[in-house]
Each structure stands twice: as structure tokens, then as C-alpha cells.
Short mmCIF file of C-alpha atoms (C1' of nucleotides) in Angstrom, two decimals:
data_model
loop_
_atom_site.label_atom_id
_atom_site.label_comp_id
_atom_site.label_asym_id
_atom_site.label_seq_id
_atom_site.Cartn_x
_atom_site.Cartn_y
_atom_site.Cartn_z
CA UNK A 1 82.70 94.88 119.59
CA UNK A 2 85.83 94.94 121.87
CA UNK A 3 88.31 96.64 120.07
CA UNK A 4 91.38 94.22 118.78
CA UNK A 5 94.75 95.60 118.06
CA UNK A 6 95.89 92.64 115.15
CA UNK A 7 99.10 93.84 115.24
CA UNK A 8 100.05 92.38 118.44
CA UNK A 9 102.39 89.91 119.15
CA UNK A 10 99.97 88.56 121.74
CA UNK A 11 97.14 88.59 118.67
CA UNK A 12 99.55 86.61 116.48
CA UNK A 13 100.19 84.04 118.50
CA UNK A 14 96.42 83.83 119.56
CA UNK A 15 95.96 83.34 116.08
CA UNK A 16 98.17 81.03 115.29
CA UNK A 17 97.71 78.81 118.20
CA UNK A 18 94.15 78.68 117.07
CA UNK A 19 94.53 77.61 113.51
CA UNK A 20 97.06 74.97 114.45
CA UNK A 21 95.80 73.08 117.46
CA UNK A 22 91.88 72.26 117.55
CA UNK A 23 92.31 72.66 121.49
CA UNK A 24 93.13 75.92 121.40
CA UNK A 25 90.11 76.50 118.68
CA UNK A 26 87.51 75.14 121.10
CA UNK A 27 89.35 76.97 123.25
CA UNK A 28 88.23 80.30 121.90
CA UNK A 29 84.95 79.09 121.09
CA UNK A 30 83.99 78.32 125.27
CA UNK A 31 86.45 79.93 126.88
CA UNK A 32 86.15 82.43 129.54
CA UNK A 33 84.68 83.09 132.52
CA UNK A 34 81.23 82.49 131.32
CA UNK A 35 81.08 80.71 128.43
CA UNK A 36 80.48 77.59 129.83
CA UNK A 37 77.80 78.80 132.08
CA UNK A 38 76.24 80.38 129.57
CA UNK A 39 76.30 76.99 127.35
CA UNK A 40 75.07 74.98 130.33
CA UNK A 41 72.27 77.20 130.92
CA UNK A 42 71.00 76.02 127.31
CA UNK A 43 71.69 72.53 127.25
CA UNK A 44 68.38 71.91 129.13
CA UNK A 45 66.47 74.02 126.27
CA UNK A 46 65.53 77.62 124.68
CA UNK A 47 66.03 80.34 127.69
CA UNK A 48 64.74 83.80 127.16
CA UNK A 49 67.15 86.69 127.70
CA UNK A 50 65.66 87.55 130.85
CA UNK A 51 65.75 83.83 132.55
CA UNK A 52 69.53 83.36 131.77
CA UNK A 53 69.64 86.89 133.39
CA UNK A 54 68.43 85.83 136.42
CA UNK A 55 69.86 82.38 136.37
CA UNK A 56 73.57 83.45 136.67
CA UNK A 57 73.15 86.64 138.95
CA UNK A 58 76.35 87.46 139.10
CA UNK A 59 76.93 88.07 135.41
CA UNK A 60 76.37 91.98 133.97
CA UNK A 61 74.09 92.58 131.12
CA UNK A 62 77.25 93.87 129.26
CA UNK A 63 79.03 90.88 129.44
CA UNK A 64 76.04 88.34 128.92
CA UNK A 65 75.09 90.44 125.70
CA UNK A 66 78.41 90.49 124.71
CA UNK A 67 79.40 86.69 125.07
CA UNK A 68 76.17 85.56 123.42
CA UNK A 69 76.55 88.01 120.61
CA UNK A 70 80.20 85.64 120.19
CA UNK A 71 78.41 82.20 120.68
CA UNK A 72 75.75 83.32 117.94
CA UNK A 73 78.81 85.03 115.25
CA UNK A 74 80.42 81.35 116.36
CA UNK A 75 77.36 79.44 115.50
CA UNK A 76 76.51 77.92 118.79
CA UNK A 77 73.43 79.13 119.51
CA UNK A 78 70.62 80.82 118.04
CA UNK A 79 68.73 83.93 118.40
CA UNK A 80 64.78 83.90 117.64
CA UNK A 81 62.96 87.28 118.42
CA UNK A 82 59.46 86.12 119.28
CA UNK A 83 57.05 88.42 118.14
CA UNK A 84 54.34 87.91 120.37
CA UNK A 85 52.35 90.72 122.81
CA UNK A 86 55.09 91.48 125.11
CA UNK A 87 58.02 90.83 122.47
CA UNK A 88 60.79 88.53 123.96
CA UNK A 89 64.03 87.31 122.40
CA UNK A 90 64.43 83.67 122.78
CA UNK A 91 68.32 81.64 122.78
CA UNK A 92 69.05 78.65 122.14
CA UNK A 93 71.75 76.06 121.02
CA UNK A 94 72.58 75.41 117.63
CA UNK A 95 73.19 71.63 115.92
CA UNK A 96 77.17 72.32 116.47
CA UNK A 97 76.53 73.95 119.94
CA UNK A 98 74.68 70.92 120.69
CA UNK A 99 77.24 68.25 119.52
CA UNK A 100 79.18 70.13 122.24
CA UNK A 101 77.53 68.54 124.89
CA UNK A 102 79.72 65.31 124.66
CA UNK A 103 82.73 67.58 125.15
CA UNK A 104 81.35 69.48 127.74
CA UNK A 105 80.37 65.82 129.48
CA UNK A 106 84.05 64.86 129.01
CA UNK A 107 85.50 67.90 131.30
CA UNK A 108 82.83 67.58 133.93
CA UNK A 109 83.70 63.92 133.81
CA UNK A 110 87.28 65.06 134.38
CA UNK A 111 86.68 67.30 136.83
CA UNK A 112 84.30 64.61 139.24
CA UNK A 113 87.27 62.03 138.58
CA UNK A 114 90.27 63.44 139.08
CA UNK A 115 91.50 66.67 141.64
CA UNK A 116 88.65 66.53 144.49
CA UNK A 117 86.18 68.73 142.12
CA UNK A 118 84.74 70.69 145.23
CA UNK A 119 87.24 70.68 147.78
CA UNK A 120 89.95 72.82 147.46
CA UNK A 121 90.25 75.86 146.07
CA UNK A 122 91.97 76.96 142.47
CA UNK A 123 95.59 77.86 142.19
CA UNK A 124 95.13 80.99 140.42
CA UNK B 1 103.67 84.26 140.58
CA UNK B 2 101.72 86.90 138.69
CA UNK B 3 100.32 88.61 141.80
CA UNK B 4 96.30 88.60 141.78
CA UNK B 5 94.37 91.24 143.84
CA UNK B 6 91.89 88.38 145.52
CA UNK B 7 89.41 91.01 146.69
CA UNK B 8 88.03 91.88 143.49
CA UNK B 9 85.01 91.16 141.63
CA UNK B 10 86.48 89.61 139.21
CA UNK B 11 88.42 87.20 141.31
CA UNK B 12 85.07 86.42 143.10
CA UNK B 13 83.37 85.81 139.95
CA UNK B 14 86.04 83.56 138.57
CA UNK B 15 86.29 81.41 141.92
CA UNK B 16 82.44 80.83 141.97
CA UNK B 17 82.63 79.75 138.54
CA UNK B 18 85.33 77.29 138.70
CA UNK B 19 84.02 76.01 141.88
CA UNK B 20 79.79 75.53 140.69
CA UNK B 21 80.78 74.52 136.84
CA UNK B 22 82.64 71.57 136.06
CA UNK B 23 84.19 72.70 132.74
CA UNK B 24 84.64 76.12 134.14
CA UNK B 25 87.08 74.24 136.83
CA UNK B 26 88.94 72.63 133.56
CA UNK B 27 89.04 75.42 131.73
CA UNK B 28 91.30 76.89 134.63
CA UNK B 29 93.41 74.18 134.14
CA UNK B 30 93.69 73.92 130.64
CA UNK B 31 92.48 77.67 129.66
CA UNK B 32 95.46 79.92 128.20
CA UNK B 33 96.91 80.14 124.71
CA UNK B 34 99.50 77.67 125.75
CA UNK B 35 98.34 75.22 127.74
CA UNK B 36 96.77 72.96 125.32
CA UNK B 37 100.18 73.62 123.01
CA UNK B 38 102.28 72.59 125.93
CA UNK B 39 99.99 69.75 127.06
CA UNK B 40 100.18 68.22 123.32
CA UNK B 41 103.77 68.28 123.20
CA UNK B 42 104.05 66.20 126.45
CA UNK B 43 101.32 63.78 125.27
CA UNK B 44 103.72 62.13 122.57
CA UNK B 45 105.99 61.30 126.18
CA UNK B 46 108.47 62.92 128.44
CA UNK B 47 110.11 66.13 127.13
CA UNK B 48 112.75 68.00 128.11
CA UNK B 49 112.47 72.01 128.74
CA UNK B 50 114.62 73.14 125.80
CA UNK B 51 113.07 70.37 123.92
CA UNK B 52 109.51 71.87 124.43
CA UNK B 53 110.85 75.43 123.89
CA UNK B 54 112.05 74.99 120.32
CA UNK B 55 108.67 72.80 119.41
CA UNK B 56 106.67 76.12 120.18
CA UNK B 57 109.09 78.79 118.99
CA UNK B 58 107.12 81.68 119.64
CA UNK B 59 106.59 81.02 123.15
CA UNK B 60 108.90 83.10 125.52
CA UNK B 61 110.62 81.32 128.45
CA UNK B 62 108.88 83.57 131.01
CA UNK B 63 105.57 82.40 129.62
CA UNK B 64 106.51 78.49 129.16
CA UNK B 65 108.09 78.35 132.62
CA UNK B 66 105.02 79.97 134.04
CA UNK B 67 102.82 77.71 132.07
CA UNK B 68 104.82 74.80 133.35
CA UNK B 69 104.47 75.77 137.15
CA UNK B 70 100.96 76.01 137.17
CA UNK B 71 100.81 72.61 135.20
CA UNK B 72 102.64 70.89 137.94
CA UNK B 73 100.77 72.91 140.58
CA UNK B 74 97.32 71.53 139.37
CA UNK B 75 99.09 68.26 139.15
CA UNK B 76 99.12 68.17 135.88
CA UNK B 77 102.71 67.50 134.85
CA UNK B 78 105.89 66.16 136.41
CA UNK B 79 108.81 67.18 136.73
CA UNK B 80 112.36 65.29 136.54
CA UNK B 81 115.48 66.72 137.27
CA UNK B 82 117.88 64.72 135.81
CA UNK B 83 121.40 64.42 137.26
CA UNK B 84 123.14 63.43 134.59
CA UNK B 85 126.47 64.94 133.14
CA UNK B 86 124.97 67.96 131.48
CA UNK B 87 121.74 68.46 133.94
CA UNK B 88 118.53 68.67 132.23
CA UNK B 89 114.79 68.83 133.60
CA UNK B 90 112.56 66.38 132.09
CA UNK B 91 108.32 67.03 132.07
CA UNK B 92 105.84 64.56 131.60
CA UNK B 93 101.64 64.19 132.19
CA UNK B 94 100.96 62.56 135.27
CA UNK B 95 98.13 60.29 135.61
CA UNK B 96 95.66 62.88 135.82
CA UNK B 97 97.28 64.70 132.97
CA UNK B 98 96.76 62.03 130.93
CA UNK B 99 93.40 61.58 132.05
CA UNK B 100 92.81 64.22 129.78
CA UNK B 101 93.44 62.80 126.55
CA UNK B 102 89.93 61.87 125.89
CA UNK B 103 88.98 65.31 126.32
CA UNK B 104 91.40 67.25 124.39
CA UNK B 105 90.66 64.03 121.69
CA UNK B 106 86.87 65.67 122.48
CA UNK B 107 87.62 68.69 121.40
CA UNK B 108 89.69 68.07 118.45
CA UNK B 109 87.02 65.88 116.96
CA UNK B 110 84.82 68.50 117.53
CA UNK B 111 86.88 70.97 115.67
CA UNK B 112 87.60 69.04 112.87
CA UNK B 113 83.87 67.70 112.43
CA UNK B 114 82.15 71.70 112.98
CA UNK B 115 83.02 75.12 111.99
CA UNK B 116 85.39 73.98 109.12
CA UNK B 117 88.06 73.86 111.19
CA UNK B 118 91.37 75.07 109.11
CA UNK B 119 89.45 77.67 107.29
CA UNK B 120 87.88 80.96 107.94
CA UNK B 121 89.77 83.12 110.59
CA UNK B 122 88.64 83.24 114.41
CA UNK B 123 86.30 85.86 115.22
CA UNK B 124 88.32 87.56 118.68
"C1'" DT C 1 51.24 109.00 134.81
"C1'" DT C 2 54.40 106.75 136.41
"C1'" DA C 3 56.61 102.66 137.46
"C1'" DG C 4 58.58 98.59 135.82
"C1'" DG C 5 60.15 94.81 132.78
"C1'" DA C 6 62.42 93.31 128.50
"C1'" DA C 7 66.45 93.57 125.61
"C1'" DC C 8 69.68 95.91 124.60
"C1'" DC C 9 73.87 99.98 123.94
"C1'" DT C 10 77.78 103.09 125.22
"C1'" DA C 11 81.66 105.33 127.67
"C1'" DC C 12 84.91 104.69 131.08
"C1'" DT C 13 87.99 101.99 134.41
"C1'" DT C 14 90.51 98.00 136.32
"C1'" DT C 15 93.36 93.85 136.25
"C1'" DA C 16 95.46 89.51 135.10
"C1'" DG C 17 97.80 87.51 131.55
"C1'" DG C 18 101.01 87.77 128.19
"C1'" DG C 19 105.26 90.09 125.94
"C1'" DT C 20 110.12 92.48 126.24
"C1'" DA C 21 114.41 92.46 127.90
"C1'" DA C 22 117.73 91.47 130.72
"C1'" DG C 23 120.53 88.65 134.21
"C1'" DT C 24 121.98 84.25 136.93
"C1'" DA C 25 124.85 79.77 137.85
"C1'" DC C 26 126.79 76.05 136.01
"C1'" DT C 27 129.12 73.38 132.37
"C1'" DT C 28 131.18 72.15 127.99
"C1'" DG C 29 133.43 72.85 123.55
"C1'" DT C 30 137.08 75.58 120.79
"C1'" DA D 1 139.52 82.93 127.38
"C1'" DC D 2 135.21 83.03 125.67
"C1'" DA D 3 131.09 81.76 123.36
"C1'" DA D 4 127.15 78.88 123.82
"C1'" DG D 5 123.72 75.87 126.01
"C1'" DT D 6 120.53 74.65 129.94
"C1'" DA D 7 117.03 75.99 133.09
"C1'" DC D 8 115.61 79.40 135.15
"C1'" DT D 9 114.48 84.49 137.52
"C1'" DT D 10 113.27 89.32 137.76
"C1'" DA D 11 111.54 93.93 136.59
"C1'" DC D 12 108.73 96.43 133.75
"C1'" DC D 13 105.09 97.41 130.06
"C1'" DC D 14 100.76 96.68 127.18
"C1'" DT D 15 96.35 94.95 126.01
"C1'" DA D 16 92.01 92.44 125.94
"C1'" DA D 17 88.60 90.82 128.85
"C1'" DA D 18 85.79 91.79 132.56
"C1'" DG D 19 83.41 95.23 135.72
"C1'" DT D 20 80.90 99.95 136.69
"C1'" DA D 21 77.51 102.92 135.62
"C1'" DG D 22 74.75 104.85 133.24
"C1'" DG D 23 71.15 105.51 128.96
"C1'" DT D 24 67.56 103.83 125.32
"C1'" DT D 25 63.04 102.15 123.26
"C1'" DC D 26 58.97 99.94 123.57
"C1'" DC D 27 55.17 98.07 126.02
"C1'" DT D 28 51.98 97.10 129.88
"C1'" DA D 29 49.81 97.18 134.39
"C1'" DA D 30 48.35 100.04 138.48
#
DNA sequence: TTAGGAACCTACTTTAGGGTAAGTACTTGT
DNA sequence: ACAAGTACTTACCCTAAAGTAGGTTCCTAA
């Protein structure tokens, strides 16, 4: 629910940048620090709440809530309550999250090829 | 040279990211509102600053110059100062930078094929 | 009965990226 | 003489995303 102020120059040209160039629109779809992470976590099946959890330590329960809450409004994955004895909430990736994993293939293949993935550090 | 505080969490976070995922290490590269704007202009050839600066209007030199420096920092982009009469600086995708047409060509086929791309507004 | 896990929510703070506005050094056209 | 273009730089401000630190409800096992 992070607020948005629209009427931001900043927001405007987010905006626009996103409905003109499909980059930028994928872009705002996996973007961010955890996104991909997140995505990658689910590409090898349905994860409970609690296993991505522990899977990517690092991560607060704010911001995991919060960036699956975007993938779901997005349509990537899907939520399934399970509504067995101890009740657990199941995610996993939707057809459209799933055709993702060419793309996703495509950076890492990127990344392997070109600029020493692993070696040196990032600029910024 | 946006100063970053390297001792925070954040930072941390960030650097294990890029380093352990793939497309988290991309997404550094190409992440940013402008990036992928910039990087399309240069992918029809060599462009010239001013030339890239009145293709994306909105963009302030600060930003586009900033954009530019990390792009030929990450190796990205090259530039080509010309010494011609009038002096002008020419930018162009270097091997690597090129090397990421398939992927940006990912991503826009993605676009296009899911989430009718061109319709309904982006969520953030 | 109290501890713990599961799946969240809410209020508050920090920071890196982006925007505003201005200035520089050089040259060319009028 | 002066405006205008080219390729930048610099100082300052604002905001959205990420981090901190709690709380909540429900259920189960010891």
C-alpha cells in the first residue's frame, strides 16, 4: 500500500516510460531488489509463505509480503490458502509468470557470458 | 557520483543480491527508468548526446549524463569524442551492450504477448 | 499455560535515485 | 556584441522503496 504521490514529475515519467517501452514495463513488473529472487524461488514449484521466508533470510516479512502482494495484483503468481489442520498459504507462479522463465534465462545467460558474473563487484 | 553510504543494510542486501542472482546482477545494469529508454535509442546505431537528449525529452541532462556514465562504467556503451569542427560526443553499445538485444527483444515479446501490454495503467 | 509457528499488518525512519536550477568553456551565426 | 548550441558539472531538494520494530490472530504441542 506504499503511498504514491501521482502528481510527481518523477511519477509521470515512470508512467510514461512504462506505457511506451515494453522494457521499462517488465521493468516494473521484476524489478527491485527482490523481485527476481522472489520469482526464482518459484520457478522450481509452489513454496509456502514460510519456506520462501527462510529461503532468502535476509529479506523482512514487510517487504516479502509486500512484493508478493505486487507479483499477485501483477498476475505472476498465485495465492492458494490451503485449508488444511494447521492452515498454510501456498504461492506459486502464474501461466504469464511462468512464460517469464525464458526471459529470466536470457539475463542469467547474459550475466554468465558477458562481465565476469562473480568476480568483481557492482559499480553502484 | 551520487554518494552511497556502503555500510548500510540496504547496500548489503543489494550487493548479495546482484552478486548470488543472475538477473538481479542485470537488473543493476539495466534497472532505472531510463536505462532501457537510453539503451533503445543507441540500438538503432551510434548517437550523439544532444541527439539522444531531444529523442527522450523529458529526461534532464543531470539524469541522462548520469545514466550514460554508469552505462560506460558497466561497459555497456562507448563513448566517441569527435574532433571535428563543432566537437560532438558520439555513444554507441559495445559488444556486450549489444549482447543484450535478445534480452530486451525477451522482454518486449513478453510484454506484448501478457498483461495486454498498451492498456490498463501500471499498478506502482 | 505458555511457548512457538504461521501469515500477516502498522507506524516510523533512512537513503539512493531522480528532479530543479543554475553555471562552465568553447564555438559559431547574425 | 550577443544569442544559441554542445557537452557537461555542481549544489540542493523530494519521494518512493527498503529497513526497523513492533503488534495481531489462530492453532498446536509440551
Amino acid at each position: 500500500m506504499t503511498a504514491i504521490k501521482p502528481s510527481s514529475t518523477r511519477q509521470e515519467n515512470r508512467q510514461t516510460a512504462i506505457a511506451a517501452c515494453p522494457v521499462s514495463f517488465v521493468m516494473d513488473k521484476i524489478g527491485g531488489n527482490w523481485k527476481p529472487v522472489i520469482l526464482f524461488q518459484m520457478m522450481s514449484g509452489a513454496k509456502r509463505y514460510s519456506e520462501i521466508k527462510k529461503a532468502i533470510p535476509t529479506i523482512t516479512e514487510k517487504v516479502l509480503i509486500q512484493h508478493l502482494k505486487q507479483l499477485q495484483d501483477d498476475g505472476l503468481v498465485l495465492r492458494k490458502a490451503l485449508d488444511v489442520v494447521p492452515p498454510h498459504v501456498e504461492y506459486r507462479l502464474s501461466k504469464s509468470g511462468q512464460a517469464l522463465t525464458p526471459v529470466l534465462n536470457a539475463m542469467a545467460a547474459w550475466a554468465f557470458e558477458h562481465r565476469e558474473f562473480g568476480g568483481r563487484k557492482a559499480s553502484r
